[in-house]
CSV table of C-alpha atoms and ligand atoms in Angstrom, one decimal:
chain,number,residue,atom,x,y,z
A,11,UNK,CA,1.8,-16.9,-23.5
A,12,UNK,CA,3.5,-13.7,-24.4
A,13,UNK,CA,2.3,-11.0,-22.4
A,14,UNK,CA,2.2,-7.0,-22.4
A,15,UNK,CA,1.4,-5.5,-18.9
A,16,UNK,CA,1.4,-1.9,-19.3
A,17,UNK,CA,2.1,1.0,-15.9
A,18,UNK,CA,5.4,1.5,-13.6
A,19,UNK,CA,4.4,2.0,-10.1
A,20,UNK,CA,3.9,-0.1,-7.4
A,21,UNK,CA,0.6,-2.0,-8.4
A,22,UNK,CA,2.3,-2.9,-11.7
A,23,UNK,CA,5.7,-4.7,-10.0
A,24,UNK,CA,3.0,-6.1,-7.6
A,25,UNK,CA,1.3,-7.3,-10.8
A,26,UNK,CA,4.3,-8.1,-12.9
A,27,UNK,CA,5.9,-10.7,-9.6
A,28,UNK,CA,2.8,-12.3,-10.0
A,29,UNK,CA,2.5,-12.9,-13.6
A,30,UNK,CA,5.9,-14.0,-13.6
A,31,UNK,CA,5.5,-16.9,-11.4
A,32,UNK,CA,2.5,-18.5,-13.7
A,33,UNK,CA,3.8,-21.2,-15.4
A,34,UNK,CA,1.7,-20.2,-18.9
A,35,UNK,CA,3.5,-16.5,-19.2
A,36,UNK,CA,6.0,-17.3,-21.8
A,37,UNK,CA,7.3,-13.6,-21.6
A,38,UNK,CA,6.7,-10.8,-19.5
A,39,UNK,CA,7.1,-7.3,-20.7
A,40,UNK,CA,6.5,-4.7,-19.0
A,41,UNK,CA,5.8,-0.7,-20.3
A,42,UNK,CA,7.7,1.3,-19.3
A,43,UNK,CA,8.0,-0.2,-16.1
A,44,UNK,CA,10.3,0.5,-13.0
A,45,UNK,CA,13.5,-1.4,-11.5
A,46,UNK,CA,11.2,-3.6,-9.8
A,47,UNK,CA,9.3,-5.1,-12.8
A,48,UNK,CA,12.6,-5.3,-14.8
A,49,UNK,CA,13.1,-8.0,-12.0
A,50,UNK,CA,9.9,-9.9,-13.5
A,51,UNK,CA,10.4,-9.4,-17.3
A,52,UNK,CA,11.6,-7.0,-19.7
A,53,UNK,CA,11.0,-3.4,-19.6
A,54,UNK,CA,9.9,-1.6,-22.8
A,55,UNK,CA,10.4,2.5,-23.2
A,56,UNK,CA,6.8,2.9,-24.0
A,57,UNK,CA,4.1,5.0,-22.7
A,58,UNK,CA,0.8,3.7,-21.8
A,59,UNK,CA,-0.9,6.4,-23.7
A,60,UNK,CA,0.9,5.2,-27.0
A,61,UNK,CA,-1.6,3.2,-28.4
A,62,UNK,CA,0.1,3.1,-32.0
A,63,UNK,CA,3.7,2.4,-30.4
A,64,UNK,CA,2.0,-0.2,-28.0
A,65,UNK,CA,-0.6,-2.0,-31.0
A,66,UNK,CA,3.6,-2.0,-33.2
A,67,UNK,CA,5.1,-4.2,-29.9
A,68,UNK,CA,2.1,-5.8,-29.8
A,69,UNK,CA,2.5,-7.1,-33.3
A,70,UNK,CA,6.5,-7.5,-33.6
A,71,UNK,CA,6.3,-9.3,-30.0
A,72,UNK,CA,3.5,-11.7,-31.0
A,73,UNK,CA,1.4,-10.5,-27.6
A,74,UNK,CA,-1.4,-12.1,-26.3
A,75,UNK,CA,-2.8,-10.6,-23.8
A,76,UNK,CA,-2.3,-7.4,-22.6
A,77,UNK,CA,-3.0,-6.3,-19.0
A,78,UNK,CA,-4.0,-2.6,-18.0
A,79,UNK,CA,-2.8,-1.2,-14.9
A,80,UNK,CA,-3.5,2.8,-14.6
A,81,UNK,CA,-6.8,4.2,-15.3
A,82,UNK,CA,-5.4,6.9,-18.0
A,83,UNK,CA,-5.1,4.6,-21.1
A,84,UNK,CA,-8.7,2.3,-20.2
A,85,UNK,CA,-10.2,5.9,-20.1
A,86,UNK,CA,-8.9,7.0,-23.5
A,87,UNK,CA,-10.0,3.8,-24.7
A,88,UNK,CA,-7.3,1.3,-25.1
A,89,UNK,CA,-9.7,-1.3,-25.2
A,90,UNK,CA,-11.8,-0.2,-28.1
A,91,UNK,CA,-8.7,0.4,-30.3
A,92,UNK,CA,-7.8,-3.1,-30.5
A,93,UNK,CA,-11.6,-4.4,-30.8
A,94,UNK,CA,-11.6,-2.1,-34.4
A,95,UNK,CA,-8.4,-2.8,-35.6
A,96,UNK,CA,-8.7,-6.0,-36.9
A,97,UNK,CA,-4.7,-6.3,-37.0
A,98,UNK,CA,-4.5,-6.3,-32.7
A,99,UNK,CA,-8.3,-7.2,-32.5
A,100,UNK,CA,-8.2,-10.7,-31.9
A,101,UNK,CA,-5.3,-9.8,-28.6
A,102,UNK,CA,-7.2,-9.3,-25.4
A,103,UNK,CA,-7.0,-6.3,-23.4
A,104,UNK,CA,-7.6,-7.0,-19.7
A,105,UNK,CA,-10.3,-3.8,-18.9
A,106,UNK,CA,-13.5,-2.1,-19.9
A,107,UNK,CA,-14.0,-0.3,-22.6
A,108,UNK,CA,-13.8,3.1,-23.1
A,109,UNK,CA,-17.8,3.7,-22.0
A,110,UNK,CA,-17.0,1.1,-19.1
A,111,UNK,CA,-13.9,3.0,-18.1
A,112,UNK,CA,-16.4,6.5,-17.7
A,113,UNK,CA,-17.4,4.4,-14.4
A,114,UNK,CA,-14.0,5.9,-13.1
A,115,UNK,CA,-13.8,9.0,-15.5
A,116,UNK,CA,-16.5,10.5,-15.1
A,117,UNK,CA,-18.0,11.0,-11.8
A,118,UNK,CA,-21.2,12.5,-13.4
A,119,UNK,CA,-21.7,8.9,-15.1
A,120,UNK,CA,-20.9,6.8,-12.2
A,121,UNK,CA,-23.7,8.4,-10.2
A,122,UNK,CA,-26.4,7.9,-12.7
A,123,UNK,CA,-25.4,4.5,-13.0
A,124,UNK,CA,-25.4,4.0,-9.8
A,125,UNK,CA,-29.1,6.1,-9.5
A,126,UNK,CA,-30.5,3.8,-12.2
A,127,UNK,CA,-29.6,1.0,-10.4
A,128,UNK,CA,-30.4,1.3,-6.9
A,129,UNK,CA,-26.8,1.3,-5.9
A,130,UNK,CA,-26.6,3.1,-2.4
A,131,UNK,CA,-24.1,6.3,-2.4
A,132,UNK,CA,-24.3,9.5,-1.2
A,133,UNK,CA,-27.2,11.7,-2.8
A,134,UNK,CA,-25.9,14.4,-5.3
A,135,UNK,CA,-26.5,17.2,-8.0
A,136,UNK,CA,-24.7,18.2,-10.6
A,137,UNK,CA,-23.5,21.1,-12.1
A,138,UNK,CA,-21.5,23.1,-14.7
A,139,UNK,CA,-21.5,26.8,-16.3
A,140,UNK,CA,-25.0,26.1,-17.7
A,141,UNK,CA,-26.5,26.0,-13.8
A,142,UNK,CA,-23.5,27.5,-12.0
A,143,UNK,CA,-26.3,29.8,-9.9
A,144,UNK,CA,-28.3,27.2,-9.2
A,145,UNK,CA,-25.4,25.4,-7.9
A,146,UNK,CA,-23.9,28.6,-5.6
A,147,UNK,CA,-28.1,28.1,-3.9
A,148,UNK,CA,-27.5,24.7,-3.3
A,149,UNK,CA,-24.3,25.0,-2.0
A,150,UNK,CA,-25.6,28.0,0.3
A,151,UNK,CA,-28.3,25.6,1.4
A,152,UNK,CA,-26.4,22.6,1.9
A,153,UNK,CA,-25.5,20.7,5.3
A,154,UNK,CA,-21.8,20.8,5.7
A,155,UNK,CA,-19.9,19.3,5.3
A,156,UNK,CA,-20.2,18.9,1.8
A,157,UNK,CA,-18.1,17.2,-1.1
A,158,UNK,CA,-17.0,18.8,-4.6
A,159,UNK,CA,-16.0,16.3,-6.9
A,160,UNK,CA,-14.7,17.3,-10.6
A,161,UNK,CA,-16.2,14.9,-13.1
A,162,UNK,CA,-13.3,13.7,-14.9
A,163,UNK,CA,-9.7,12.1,-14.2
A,164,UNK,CA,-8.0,14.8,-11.4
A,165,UNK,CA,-4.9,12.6,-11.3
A,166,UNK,CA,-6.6,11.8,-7.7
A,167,UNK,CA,-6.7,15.6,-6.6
A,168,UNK,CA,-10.0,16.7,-7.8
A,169,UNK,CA,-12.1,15.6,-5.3
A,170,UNK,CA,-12.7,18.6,-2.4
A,171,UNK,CA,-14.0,18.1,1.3
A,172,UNK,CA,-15.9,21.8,2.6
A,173,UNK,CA,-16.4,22.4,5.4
A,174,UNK,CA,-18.1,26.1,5.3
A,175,UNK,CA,-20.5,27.2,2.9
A,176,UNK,CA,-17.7,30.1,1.9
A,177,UNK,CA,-15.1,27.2,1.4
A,178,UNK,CA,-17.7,25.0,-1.0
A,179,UNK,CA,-18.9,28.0,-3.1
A,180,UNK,CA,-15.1,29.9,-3.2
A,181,UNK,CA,-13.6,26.1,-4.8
A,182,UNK,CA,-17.1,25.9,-6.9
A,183,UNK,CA,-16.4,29.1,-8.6
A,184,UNK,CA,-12.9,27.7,-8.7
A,185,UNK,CA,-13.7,24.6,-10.5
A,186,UNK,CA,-16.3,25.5,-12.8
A,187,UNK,CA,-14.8,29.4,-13.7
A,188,UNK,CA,-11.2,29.3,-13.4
A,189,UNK,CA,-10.9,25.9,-14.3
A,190,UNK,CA,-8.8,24.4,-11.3
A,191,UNK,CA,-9.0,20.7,-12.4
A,192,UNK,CA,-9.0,22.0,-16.4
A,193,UNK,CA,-11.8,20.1,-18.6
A,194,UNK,CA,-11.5,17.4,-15.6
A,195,UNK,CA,-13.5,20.1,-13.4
A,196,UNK,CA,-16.0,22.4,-15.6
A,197,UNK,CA,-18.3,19.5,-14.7
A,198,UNK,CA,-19.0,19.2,-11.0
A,199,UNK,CA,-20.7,16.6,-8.6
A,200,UNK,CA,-21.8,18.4,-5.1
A,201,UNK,CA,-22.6,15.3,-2.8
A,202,UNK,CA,-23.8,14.6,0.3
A,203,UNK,CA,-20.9,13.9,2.9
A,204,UNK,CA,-21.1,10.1,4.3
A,205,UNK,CA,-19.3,9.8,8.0
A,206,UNK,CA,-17.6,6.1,8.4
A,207,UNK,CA,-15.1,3.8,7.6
A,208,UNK,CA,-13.7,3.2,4.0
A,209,UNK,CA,-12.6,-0.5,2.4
A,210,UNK,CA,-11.9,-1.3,-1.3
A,211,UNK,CA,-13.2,-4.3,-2.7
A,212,UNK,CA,-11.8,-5.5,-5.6
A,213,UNK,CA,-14.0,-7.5,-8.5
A,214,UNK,CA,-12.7,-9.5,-11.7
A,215,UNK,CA,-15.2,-9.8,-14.5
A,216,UNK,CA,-15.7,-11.6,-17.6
A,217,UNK,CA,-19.1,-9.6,-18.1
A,218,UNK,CA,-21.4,-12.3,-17.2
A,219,UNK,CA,-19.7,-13.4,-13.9
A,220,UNK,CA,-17.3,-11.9,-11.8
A,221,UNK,CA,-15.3,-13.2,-8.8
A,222,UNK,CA,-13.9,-11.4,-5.7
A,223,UNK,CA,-11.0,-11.0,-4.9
A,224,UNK,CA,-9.6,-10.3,-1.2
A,225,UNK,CA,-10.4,-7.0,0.0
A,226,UNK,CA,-7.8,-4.5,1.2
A,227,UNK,CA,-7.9,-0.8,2.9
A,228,UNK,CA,-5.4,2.2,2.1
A,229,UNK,CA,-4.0,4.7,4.0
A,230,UNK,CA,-4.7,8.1,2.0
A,231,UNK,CA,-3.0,10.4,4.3
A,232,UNK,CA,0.7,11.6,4.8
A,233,UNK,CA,1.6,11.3,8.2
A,234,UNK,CA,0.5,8.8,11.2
A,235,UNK,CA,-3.3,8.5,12.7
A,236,UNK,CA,-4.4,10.2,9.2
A,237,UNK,CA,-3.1,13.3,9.4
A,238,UNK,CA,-2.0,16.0,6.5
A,239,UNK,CA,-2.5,16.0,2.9
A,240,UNK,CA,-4.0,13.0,1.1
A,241,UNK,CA,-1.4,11.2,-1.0
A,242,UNK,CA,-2.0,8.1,-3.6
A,243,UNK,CA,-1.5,5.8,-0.8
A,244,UNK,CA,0.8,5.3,2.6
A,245,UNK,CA,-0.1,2.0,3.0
A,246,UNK,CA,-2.6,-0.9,2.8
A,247,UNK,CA,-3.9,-4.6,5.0
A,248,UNK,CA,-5.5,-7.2,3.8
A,249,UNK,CA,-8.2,-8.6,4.9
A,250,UNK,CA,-10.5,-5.8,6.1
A,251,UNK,CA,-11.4,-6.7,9.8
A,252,UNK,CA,-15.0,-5.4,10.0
A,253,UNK,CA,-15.4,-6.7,6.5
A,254,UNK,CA,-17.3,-9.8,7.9
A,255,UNK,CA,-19.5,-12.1,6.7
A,256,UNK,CA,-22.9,-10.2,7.3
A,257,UNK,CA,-21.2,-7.0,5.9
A,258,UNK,CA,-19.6,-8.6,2.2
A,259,UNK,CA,-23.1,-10.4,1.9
A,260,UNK,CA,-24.3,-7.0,1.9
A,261,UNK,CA,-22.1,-5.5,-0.2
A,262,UNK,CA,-22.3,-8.1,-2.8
A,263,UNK,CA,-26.5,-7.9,-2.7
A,264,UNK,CA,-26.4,-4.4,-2.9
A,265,UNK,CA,-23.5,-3.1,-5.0
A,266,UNK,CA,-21.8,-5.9,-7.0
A,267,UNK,CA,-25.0,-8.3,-8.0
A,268,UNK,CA,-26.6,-4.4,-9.3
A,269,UNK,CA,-23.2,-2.9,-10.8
A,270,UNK,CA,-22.6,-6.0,-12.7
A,271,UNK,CA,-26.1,-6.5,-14.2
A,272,UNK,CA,-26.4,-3.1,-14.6
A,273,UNK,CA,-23.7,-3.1,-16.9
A,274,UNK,CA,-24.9,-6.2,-18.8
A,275,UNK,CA,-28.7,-4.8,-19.2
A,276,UNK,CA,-26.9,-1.4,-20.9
A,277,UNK,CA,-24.8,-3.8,-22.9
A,278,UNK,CA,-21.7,-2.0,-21.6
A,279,UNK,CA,-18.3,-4.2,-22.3
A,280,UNK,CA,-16.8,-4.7,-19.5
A,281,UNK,CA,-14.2,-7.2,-18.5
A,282,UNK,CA,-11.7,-6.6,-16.0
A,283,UNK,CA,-11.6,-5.2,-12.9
A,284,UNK,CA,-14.0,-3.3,-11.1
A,285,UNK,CA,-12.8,-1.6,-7.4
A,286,UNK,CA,-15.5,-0.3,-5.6
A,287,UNK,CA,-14.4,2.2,-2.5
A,288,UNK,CA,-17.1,1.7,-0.6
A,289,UNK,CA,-17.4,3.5,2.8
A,290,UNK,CA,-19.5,1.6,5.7
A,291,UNK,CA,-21.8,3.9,7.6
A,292,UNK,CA,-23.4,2.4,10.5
A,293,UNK,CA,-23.5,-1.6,9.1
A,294,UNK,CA,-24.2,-0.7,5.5
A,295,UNK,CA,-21.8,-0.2,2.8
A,296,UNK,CA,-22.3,2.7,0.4
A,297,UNK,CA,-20.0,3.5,-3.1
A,298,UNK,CA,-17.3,6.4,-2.7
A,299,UNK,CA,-16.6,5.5,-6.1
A,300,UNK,CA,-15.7,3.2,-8.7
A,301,UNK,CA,-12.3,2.6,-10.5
A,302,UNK,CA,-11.8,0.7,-13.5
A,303,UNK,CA,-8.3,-0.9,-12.3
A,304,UNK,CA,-6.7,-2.5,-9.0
A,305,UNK,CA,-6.0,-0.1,-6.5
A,306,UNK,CA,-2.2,1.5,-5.5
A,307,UNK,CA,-0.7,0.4,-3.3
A,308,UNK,CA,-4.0,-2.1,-2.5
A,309,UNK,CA,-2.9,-4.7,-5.3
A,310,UNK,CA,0.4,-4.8,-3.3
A,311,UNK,CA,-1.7,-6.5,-0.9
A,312,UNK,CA,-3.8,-7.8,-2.5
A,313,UNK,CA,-2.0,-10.1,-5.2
A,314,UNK,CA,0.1,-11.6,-2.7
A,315,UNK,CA,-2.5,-13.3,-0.7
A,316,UNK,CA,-4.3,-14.5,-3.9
A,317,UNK,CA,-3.4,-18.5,-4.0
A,318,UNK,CA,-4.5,-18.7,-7.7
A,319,UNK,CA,-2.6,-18.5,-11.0
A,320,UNK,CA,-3.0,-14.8,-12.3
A,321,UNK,CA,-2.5,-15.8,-15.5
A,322,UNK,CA,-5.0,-18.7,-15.3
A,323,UNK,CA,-7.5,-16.3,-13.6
A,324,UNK,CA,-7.4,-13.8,-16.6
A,325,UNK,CA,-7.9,-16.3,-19.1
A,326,UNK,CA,-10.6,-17.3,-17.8
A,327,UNK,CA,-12.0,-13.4,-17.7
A,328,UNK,CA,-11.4,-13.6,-21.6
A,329,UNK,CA,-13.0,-17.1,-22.1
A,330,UNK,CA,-15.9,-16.1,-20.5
A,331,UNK,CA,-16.0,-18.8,-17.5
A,332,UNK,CA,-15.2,-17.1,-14.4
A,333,UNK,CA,-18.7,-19.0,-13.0
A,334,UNK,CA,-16.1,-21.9,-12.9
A,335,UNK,CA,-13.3,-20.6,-10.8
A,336,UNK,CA,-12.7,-20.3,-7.5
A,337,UNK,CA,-10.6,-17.5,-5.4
A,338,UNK,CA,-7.9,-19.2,-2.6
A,339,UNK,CA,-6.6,-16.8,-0.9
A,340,UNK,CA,-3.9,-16.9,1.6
A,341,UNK,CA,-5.9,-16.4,5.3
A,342,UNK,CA,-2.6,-15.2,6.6
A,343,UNK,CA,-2.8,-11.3,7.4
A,344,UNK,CA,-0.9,-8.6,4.7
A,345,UNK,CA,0.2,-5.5,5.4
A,346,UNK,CA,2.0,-3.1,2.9
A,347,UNK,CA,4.1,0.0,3.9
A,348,UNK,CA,4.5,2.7,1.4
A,349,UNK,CA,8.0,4.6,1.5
A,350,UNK,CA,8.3,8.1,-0.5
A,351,UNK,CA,10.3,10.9,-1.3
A,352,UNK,CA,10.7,13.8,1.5
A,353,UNK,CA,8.6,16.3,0.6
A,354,UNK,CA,6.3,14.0,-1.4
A,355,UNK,CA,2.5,14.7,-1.8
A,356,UNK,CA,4.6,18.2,-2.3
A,357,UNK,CA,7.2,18.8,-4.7
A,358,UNK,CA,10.5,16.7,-4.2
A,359,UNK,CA,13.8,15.3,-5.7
A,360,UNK,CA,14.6,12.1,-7.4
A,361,UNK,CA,17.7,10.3,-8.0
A,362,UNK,CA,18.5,9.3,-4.4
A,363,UNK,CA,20.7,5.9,-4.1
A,364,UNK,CA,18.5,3.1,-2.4
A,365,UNK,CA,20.4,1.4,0.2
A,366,UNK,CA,19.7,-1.9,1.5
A,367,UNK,CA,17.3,-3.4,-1.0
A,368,UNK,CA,19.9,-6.8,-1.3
A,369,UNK,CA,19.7,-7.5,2.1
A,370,UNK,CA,15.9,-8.2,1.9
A,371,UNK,CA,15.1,-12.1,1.9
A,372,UNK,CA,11.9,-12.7,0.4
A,373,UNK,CA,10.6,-14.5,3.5
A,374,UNK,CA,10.6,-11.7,5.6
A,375,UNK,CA,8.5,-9.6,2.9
A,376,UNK,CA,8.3,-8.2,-0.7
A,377,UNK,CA,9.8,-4.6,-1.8
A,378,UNK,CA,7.8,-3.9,-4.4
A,379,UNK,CA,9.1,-1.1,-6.4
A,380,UNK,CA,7.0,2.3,-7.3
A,381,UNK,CA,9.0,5.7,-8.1
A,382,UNK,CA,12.2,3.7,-9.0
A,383,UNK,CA,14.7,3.3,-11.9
A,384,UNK,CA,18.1,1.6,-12.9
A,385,UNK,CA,21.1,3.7,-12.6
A,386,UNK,CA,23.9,1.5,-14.0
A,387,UNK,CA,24.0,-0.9,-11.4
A,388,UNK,CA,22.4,0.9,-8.4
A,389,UNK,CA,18.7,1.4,-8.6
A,390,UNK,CA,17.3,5.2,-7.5
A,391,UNK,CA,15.0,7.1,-6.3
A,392,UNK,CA,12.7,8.3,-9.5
A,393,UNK,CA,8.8,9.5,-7.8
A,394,UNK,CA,6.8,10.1,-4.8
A,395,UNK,CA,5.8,6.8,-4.0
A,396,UNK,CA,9.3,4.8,-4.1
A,397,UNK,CA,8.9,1.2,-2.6
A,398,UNK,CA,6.1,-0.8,-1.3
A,399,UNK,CA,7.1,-3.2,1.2
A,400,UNK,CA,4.5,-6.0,2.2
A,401,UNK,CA,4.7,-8.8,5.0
A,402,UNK,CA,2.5,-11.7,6.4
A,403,UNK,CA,2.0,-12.1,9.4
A,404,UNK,CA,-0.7,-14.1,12.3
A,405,UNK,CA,-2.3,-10.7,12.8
A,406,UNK,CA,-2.2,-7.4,11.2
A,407,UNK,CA,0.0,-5.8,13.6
A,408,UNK,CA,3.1,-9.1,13.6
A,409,UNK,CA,2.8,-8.3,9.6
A,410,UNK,CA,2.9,-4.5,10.1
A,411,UNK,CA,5.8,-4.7,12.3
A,412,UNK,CA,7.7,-7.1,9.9
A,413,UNK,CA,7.0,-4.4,6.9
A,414,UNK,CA,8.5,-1.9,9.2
A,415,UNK,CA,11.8,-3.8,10.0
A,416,UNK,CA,12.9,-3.6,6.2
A,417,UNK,CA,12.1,-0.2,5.8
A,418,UNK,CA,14.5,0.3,8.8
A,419,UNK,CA,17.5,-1.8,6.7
A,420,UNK,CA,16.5,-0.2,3.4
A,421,UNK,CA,16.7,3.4,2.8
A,422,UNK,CA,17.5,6.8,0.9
A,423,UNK,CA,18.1,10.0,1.8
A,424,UNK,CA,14.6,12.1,2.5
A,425,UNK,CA,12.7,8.9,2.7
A,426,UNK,CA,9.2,8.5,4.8
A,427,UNK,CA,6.9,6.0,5.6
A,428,UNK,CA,4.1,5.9,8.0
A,429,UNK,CA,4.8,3.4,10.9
A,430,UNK,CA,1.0,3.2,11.9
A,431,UNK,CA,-0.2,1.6,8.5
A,432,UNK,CA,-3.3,-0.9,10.2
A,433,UNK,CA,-3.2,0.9,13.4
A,434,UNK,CA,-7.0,1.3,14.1
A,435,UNK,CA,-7.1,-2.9,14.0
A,436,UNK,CA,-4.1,-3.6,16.4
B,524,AMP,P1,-12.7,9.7,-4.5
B,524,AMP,O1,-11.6,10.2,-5.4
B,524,AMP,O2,-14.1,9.8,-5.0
B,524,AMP,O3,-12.3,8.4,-3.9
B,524,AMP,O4,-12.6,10.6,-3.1
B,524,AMP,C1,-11.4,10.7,-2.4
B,524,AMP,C2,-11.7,10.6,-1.0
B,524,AMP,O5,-12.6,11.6,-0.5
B,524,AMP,C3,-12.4,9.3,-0.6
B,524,AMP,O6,-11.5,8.2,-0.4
B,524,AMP,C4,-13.0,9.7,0.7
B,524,AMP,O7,-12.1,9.6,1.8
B,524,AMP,C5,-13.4,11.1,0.5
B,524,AMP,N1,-14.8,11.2,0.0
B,524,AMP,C6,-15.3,11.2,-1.3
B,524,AMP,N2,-16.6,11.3,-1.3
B,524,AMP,C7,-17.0,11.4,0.0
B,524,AMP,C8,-18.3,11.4,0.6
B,524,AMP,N3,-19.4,11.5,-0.1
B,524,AMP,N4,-18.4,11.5,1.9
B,524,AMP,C9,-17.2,11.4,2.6
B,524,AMP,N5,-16.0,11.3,2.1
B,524,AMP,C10,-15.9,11.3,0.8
B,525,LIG,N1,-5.5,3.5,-3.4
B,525,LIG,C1,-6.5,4.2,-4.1
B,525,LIG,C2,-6.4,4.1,-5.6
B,525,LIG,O1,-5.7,3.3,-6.2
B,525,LIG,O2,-7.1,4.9,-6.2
């Protein structure tokens, strides 16, 4: 099988090392990938928003399957332009539609849904110019903290913890009247702030049945014990200690058994995957939110515990009969370690040489590439998030120490990496 696997960070080399060891992917390409995935297959100067230059590859490449990793192109509905072009049609696209996709680009939607389905998250209102008093009242009124969330894609900056009723209505007035987050934040979702611990949880669906996949927990912040500004991720383990028997039962009876029917009874096409970032207050689990893709750098923990054949697993998404497969995972413990660029989730330079990366064996971990590129023979720094380096270990903290061993052989200049990734569980 000839396969298209579209992104270029960290999630998609995770992604593309996988693919790559099934023995049904014929051809892996990879658009436009990084040096990492170039590894796996063959990159392809494309961007993922290119629908026309992607559906021409498709065709000239004889594709078929194509496998979504960012959010950006599922939201502007990749999906739904090969279901109504009956030249790419019959070539599935692993992900929601575009309506599915709103799950993850529109905050506004994702709480209805949720509402209508008795899916526990934090209470909210909404608001935009046409109730932008109403809204200052509520904030004035509101318990603090509180949360500000724009309604559409913020490129993971849009959503805004208060913690003084001056803070909420000053970024309020921000969002909806000077258009901080642009269209992304005239709409806005005030919600009630829920104290606990956060976990992702990670579902493949066919539409009718779904499977789960391990679950995994990311490090947001910049520097060690959670401190300083949130980033797209520092870090990630696999499993989720307190994710325990009593609590997943829960989480599947009240968030994935009601997301997934939900979505059925509105006749909603969905097929993919569904992550849920779910927080755990007290013993119950409640949605943050939903994306409509694996998390970054989750997946980078994720995919390497999963025992089964990707490849074989998404077939079976786009034939409909997930209800007949069943998720080995690896028991062993996975922890990832993100390195970035100094300066990084400020501004910051590419093009730094990456030293060491050759004298990695693949037993002692994976470096899964982000932020990097090709440079003649030397591969280079080229974003925030460079590398993603994931071990195994008996424990969390033998697997985290293993991470942190290659990030002390491999290096560039400016680079940083949190040594604390899994800390809480040591
Ligand atoms: P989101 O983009 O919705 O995942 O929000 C980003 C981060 O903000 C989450 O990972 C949480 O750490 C935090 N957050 C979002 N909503 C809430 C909430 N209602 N209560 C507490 N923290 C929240
Ligand atoms: N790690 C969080 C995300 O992928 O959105």
């Amino acid at each position: 099988m000839n396969i298209l696997l579209l992104g270029s960070g960290g999630r998609e080399h995770a992604f593309a090392w996988k693919l790559s060891q099934s023995s049904h992917c014929t051809q892996l390409y990879i658009a436009p990938g990084n040096a990492g995935t170039s590894q796996c297959g063959e990159n392809v100067d494309l961007k993922v928003t290119d629908f026309e230059g992607i559906k021409r590859f498709c065709i000239e490449h004889q594709i078929e399957m194509v496998v979504v990793g960012p959010e950006e192109p599922l939201v502007k509905g990749i999906y739904d332009y090969f279901k109504n072009d009956p030249a790419i049609e019959p070539i599935p696209v692993i992900g929601p539609s575009k309506e599915g996709a709103a799950l993850e680009g529109s905050k506004a939607f994702a709480k209805a849904f949720m509402q209508r389905h008795g899916i526990p998250t934090a209470s909210y209102r909404e608001f935009d110019v046409s109730n932008f008093e109403e809204g200052l009242d509520y904030l004035r009124s509101h318990p603090i903290p509180i949360v500000l969330k724009a309604d559409g894609l913020a490129a993971g900056k849009g959503v805004i913890i208060c913690q003084n009723p001056v803070e909420a209505t000053a970024e309020f007035e921000l969002m909806i009247q000077e258009s901080k987050f642009g269209d992304a934040g005239k709409k806005v979702v005030v919600e009630e702030f829920l104290s606990g611990i956060e976990l992702s949880v990670f579902v493949l669906t066919d539409g009718e049945h779904y499977v789960l996949l391990p679950e995994a927990k990311d490090y947001k912040r910049i520097f060690e014990e959670d401190q300083g500004p949130n980033t797209g991720g520092m870090g990630a383990i696999s499993p989720v200690p307190f994710a325990d028997d009593d609590f997943m039962k829960k989480v599947i009876k009240r968030i994935v058994d009601p997301t997934i029917k939900g979505l059925e009874k509105e006749h909603i096409d969905y097929s993919g995957f569904i992550f849920l970032g779910l927080i755990k207050v007290g013993d119950d689990p409640y949605v943050i939110e939903y994306n409509c893709r694996m998390g970054d750098p989750e997946t980078e923990s994720v995919l390497p515990r999963l025992k089964n054949d990707l490849v074989e697993l998404l077939r079976a998404v786009v034939e409909k009969r997930l209800d007949s497969v069943k998720i080995e995972t690896d028991p062993r413990k996975a922890v990832t370690i993100v390195a970035v660029s100094g300066g990084y989730p400020g501004s910051y330079e590419k093009g730094f040489l990456i030293d060491g990366l050759d004298v990695v064996q693949e037993e002692d971990g994976i470096v899964f590439h982000a932020g990097t590129r090709s440079d003649g023979d030397q591969i280079v720094t080229n974003g925030g998030r460079v590398l993603a380096v994931t071990s195994f270990g008996g424990s969390l903290k033998e697997a985290a120490d293993k991470s942190r061993a290659i990030l002390e052989i491999v290096e560039f200049e400016g680079m940083h990496f949190r040594s604390d990734i899994g800390y809480e569980f040591f």
